[in-house]
Short mmCIF file of C-alpha atoms in Angstrom, two decimals:
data_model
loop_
_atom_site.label_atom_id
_atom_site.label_comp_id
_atom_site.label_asym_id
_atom_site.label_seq_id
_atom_site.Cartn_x
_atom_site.Cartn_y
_atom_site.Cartn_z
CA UNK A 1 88.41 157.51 1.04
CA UNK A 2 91.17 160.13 0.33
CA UNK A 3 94.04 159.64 2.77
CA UNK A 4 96.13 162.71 2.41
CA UNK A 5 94.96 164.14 6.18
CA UNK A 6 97.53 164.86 8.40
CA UNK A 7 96.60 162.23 10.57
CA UNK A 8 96.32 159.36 8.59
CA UNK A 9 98.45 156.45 9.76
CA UNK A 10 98.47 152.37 8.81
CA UNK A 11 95.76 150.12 10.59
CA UNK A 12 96.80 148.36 13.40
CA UNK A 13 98.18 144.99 12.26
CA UNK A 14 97.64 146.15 8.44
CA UNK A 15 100.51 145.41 6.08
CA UNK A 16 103.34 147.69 5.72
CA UNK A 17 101.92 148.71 1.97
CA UNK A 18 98.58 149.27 3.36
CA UNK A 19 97.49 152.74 2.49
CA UNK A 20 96.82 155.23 5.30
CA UNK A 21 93.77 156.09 6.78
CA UNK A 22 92.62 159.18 8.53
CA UNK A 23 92.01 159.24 12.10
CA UNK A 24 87.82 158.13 12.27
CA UNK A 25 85.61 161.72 12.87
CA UNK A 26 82.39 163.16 12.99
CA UNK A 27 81.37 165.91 9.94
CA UNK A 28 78.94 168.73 10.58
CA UNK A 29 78.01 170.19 6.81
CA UNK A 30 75.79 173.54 7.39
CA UNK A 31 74.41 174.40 3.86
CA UNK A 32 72.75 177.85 2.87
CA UNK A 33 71.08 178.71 -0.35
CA UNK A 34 73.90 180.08 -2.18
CA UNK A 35 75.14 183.51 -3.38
CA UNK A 36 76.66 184.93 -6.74
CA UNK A 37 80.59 184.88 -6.48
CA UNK A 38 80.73 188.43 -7.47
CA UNK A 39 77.91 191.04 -8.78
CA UNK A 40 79.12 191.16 -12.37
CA UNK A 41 77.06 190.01 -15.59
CA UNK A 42 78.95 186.81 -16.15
CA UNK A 43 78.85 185.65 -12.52
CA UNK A 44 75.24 186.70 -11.32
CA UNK A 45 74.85 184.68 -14.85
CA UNK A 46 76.29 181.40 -13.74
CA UNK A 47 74.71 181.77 -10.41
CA UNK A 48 71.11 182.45 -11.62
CA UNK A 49 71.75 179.65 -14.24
CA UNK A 50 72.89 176.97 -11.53
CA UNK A 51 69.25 178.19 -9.46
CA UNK A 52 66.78 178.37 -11.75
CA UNK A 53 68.20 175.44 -13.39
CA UNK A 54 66.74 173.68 -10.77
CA UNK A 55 64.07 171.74 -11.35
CA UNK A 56 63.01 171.65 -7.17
CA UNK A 57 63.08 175.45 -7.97
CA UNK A 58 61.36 175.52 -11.52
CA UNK A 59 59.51 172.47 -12.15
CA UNK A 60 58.35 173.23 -15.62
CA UNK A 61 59.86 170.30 -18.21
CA UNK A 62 63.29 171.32 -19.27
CA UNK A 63 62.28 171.66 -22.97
CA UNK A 64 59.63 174.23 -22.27
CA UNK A 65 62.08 176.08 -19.51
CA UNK A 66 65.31 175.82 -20.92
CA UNK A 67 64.66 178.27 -23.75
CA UNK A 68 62.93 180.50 -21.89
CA UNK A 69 65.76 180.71 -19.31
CA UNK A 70 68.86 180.91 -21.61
CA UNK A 71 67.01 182.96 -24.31
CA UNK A 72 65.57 185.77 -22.32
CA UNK A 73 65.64 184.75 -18.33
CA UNK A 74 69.97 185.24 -18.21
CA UNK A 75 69.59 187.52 -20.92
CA UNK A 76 68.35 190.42 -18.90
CA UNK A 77 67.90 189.21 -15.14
CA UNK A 78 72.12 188.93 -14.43
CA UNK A 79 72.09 193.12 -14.72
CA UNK A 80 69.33 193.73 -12.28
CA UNK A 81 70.25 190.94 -9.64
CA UNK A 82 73.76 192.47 -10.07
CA UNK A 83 72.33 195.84 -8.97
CA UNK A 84 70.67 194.23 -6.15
CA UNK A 85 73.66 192.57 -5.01
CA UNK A 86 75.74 195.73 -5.04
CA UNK A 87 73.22 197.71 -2.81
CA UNK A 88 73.86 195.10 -0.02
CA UNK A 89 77.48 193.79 -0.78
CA UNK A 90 80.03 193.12 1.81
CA UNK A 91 82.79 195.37 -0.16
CA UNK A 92 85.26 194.87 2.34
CA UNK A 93 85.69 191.41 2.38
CA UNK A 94 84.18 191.20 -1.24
CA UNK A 95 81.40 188.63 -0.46
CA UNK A 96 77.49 188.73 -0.02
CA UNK A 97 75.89 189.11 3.41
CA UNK A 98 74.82 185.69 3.47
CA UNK A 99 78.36 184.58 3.05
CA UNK A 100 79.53 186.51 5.68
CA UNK A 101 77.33 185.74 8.36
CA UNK A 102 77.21 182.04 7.38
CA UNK A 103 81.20 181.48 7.97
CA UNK A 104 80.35 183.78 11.44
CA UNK A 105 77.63 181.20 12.33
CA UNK A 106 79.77 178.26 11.56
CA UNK A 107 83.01 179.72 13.84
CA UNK A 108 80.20 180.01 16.54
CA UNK A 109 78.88 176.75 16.39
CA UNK A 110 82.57 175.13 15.61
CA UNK A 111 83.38 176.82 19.18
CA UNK A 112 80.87 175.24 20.50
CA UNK A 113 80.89 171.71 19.35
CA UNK A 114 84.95 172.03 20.11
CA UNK A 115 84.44 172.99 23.66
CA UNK A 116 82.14 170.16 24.09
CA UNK A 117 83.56 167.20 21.50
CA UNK A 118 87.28 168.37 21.00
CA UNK A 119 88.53 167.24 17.76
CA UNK A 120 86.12 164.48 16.99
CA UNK A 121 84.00 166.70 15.28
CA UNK A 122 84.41 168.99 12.25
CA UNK A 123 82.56 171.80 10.97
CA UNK A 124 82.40 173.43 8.04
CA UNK A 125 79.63 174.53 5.05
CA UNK A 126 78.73 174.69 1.88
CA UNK A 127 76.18 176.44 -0.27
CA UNK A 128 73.51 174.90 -2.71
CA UNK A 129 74.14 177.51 -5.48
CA UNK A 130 77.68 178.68 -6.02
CA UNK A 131 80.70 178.33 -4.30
CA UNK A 132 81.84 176.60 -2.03
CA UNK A 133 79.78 173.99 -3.47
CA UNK A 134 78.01 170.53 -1.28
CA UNK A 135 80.49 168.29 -3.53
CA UNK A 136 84.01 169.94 -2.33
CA UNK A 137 82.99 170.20 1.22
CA UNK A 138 81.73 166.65 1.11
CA UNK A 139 84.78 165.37 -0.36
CA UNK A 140 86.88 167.72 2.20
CA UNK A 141 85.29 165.85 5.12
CA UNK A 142 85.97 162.26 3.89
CA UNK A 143 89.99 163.34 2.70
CA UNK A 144 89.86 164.81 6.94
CA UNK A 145 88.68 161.34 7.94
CA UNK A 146 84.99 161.91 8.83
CA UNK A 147 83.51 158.06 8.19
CA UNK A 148 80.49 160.09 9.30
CA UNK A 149 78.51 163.20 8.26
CA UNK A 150 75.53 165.11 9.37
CA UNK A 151 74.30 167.74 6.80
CA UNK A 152 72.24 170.34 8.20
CA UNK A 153 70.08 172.56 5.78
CA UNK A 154 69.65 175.84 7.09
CA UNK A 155 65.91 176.10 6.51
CA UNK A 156 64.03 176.05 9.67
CA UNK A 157 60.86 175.08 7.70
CA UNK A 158 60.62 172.40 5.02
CA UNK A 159 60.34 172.91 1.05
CA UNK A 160 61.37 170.94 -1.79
CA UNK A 161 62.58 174.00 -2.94
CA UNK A 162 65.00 174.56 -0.02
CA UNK A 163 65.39 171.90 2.09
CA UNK A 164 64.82 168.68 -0.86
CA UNK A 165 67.36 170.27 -3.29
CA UNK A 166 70.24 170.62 -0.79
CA UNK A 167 70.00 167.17 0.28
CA UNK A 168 69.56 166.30 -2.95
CA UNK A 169 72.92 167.92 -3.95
CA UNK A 170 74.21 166.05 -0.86
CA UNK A 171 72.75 162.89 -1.48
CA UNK A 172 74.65 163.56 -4.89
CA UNK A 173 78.17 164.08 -3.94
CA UNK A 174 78.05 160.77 -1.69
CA UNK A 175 77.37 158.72 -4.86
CA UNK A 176 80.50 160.03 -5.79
CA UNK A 177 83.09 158.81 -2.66
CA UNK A 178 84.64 155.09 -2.88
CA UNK A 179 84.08 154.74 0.54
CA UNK A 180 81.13 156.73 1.60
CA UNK A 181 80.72 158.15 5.24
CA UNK A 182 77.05 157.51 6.99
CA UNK A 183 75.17 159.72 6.82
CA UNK A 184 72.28 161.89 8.40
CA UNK A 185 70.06 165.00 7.40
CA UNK A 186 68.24 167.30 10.45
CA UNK A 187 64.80 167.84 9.66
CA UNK A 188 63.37 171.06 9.62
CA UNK A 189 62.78 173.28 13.38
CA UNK A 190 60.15 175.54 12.41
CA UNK A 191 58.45 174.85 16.19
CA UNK A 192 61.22 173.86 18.20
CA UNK A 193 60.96 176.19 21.41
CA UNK A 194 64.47 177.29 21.34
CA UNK A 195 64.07 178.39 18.17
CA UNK A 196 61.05 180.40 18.89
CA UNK A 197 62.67 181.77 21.53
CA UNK A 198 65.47 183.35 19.62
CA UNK A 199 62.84 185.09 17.63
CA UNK A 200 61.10 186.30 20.06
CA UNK A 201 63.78 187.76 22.15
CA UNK A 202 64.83 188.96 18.55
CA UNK A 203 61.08 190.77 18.40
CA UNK A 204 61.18 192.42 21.69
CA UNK A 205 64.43 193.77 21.60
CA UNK A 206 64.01 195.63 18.41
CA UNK A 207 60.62 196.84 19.59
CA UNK A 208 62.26 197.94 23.05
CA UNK A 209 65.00 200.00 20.96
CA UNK A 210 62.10 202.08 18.86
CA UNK A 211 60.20 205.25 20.03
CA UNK A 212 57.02 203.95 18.94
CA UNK A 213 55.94 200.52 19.01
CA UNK A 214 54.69 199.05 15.57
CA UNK A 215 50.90 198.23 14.90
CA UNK A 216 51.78 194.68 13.72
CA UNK A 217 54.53 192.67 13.06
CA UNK A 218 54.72 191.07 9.36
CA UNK A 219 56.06 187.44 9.20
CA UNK A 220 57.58 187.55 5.64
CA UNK A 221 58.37 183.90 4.52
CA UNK A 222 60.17 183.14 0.85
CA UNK A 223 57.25 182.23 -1.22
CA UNK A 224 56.63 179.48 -3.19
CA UNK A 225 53.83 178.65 -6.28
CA UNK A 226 50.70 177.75 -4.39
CA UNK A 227 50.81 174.47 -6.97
CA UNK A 228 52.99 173.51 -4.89
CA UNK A 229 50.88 173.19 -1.34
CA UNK A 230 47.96 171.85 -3.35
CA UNK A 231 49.40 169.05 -6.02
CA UNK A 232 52.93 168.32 -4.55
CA UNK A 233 51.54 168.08 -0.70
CA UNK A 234 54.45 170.49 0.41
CA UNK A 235 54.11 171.27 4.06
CA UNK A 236 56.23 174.59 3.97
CA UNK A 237 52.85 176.69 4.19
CA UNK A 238 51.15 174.77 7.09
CA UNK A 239 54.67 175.10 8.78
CA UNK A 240 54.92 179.18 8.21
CA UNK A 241 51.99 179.69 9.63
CA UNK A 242 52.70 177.52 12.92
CA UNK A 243 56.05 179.36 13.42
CA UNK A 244 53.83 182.37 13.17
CA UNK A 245 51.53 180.88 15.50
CA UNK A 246 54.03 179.77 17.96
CA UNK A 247 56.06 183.67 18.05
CA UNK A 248 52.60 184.92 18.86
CA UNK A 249 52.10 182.89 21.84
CA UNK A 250 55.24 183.34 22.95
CA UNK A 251 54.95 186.88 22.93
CA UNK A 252 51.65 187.29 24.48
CA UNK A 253 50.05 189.29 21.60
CA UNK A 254 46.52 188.39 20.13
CA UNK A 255 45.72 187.90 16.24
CA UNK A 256 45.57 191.70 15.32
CA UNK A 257 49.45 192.38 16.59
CA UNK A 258 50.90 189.37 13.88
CA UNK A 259 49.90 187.88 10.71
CA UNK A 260 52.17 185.35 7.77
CA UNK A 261 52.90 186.95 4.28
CA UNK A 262 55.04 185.67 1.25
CA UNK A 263 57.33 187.39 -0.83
CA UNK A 264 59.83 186.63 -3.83
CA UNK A 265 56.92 185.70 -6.19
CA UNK A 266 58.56 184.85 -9.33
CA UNK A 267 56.94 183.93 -12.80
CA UNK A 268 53.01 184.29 -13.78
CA UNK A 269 51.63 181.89 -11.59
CA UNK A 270 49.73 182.60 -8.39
CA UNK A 271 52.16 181.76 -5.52
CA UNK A 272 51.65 181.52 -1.29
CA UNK A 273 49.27 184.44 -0.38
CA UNK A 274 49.22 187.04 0.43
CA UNK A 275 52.04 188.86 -0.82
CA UNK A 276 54.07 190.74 1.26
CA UNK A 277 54.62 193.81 -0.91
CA UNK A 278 50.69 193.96 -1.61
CA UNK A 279 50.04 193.41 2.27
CA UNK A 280 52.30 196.13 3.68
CA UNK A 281 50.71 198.42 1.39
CA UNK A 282 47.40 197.16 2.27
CA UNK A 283 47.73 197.93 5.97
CA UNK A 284 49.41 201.57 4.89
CA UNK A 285 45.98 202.16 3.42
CA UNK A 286 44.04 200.63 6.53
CA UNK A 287 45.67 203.16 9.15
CA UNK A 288 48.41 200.96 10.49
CA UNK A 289 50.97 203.70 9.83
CA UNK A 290 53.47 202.05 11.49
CA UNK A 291 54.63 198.44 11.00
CA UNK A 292 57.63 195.74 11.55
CA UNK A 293 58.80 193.04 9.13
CA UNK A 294 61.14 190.27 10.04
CA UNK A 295 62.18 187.10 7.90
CA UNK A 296 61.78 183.57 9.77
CA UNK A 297 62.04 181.63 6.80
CA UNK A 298 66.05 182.91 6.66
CA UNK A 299 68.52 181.68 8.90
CA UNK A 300 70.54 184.63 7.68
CA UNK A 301 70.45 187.90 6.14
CA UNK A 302 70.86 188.19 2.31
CA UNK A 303 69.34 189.86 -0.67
CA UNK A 304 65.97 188.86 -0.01
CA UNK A 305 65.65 190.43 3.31
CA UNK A 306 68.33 193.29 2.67
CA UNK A 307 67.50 194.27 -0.62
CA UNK A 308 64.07 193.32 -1.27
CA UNK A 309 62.41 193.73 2.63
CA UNK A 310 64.15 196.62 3.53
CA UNK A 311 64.37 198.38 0.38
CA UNK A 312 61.84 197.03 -2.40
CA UNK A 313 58.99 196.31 0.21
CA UNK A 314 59.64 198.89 2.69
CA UNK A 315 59.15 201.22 -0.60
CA UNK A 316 56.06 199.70 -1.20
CA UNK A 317 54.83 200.78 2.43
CA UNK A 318 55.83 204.30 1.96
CA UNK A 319 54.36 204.85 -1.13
CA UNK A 320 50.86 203.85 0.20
CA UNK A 321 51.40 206.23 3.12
CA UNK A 322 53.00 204.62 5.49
CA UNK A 323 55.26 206.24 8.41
CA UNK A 324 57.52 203.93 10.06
CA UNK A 325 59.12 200.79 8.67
CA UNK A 326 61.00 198.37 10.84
CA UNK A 327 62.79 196.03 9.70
CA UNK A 328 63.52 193.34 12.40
CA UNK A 329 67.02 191.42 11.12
CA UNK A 330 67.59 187.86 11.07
CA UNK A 331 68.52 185.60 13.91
CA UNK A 332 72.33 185.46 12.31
CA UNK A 333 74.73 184.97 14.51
CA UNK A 334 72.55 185.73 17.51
CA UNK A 335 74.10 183.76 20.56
CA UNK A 336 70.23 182.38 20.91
CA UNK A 337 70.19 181.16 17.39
CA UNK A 338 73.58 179.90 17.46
CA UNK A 339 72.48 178.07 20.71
CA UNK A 340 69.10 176.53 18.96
CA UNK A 341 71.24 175.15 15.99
CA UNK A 342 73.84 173.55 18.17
CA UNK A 343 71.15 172.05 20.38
CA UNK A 344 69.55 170.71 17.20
CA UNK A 345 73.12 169.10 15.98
CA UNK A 346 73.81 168.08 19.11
CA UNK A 347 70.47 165.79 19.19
CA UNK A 348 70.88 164.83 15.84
CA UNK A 349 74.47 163.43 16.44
CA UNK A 350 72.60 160.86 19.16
CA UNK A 351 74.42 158.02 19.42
CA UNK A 352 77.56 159.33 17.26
CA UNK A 353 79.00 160.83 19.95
#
């Protein structure tokens, strides 16, 4: 363990040579997907190359992907995303959405765990992709003097994709610290009422601050190749559609007002069905003229919900004649949300605190 906190002071009845060690705490690592450092070639490059990289991501062999990727993937793909990027970025603070709201949503949740804990436990995150990366933030909470750490992957439903590879990368900078903290992940909260709650109240006050109430609300998850669901066993599907299942209940509606679509397919494969930019068209076409989208799958706004929902989708619906397009915003840094992920911490860190 690195013992250059502030704190750090000799055991009790240690030896006058014994090095110092940090004052024992409690770590609290949120972790989001990642974003580009800025929306140039070179860094959407080393971003994209870092994801799809990833074999949780892309699980073709690495001597049939590789080539593919290097030779003609990063070749072309850095521009575009770049383009996408700048459409959404944060240009004051020079940083992606999702990097904004993610240091706003840990300050909230830091307040909150402060208020109730003091100083025994720390918060910070990191980011799968990109900077700051799982193995500096790890190793910042062990130099701070957290013998313990509970990582918390931003996904309220599970994928290997999402969820696996961050505590993979987690898993991964632990085998790398002398003295390693303990350690705990929080499993996914795709049906924990508080949760559901936030979206809802999320739901009803966008559809209270519109003249004309949508004919159905489109749950748009992050897709994944349906190879997935049906050789790997991933439960990610079966828990998108119970989110889905539980927001309608909450809200009272019946099976006409709600349904569960996918977007983000990548590659030639078929992936989750059906597609979000097919559907929204499809219910242009069927006379539902008006319609809302929201995101449950993200924890917080970022180019797939700002750039492709509200622009690439939402062009899809108008195209195929559609009238209104509502796009219902992530939970973010909602007080509801930021409740629901401090009551999840909070019963994770049973018996820690």
């Amino acid at each position: 363990m690195n013992t250059n906190a502030a704190d750090a002071t000799c055991p009790i009845h240690a030896q006058t040579d014994h090095p110092k060690v940090p004052k024992q705490k409690i770590g609290v690592l949120l972790s989001n997907l990642g974003t580009p450092d800025a929306t140039d070639y070179w860094s959407m490059r080393r971003y994209l190359n870092e994801f799809l990289s990833d074999q949780r991501v892309i699980d073709y062999p690495k001597w049939k992907w590789q080539p593919i990727l290097q030779g003609i993937v990063l070749t072309f793909r850095p521009s575009k995303s770049g383009a996408a990027y700048r459409s959404i970025w944060n240009n004051e603070a020079d940083e992606s959405p999702l990097m904004t709201i993610t240091k706003e949503q840990t300050a909230a949740i830091k307040a909150a765990l402060a208020e109730e804990f003091g100083g025994e436990v720390m918060v910070d995150f990191c980011m799968r992709y990109g900077n700051p990366s799982t193995k500096s933030k790890v190793q910042k909470l062990v130099s701070e003097g957290c013998s313990k750490i509970l990582f918390f992957p931003l996904y309220p439903q599970y994928a290997g994709a999402t969820v696996a590879t961050a505590n993979d990368e987690f898993f991964r900078a632990l085998m790398e610290e002398n003295w390693q903290p303990a350690a705990r992940t929080v499993p996914p909260y795709f049906d924990d009422p508080a949760y559901i709650e936030a979206l809802a109240q999320s739901v009803e006050r966008a559809y209270a601050a519109v003249a004309k109430k949508p004919d159905i609300l489109i749950c748009s998850y992050h897709g994944l190749p349906e190879r997935y669901l049906k050789e790997g066993g991933d439960p990610y599907h079966c828990q998108c559609q119970k989110t889905t299942r539980l927001l309608k209940e909450r809200l009272g509606w019946n099976d006409t007002q709600i349904m569960t679509t996918f977007q983000s397919k990548f590659g030639p494969e078929d992936w989750l069905q059906p597609y979000t930019v097919e559907e929204v068209a499809r219910q242009a076409e069927a006379g539902n003229k008006s319609i809302a989208v929201c995101a449950p799958a993200f924890s917080a706004d970022c180019i797939e919900t700002l750039e492709e929902i509200n622009e690439e989708i939402k062009e899809s619906f108008d195209h195929a004649g559609g009238e209104d397009f509502l796009y219902i915003p992530c939970l973010n840094a909602e007080p509801l949300h930021i409740k629901a992920l401090v009551d999840q911490i909070r019963k994770n860190l049973s018996g820690w605190v």
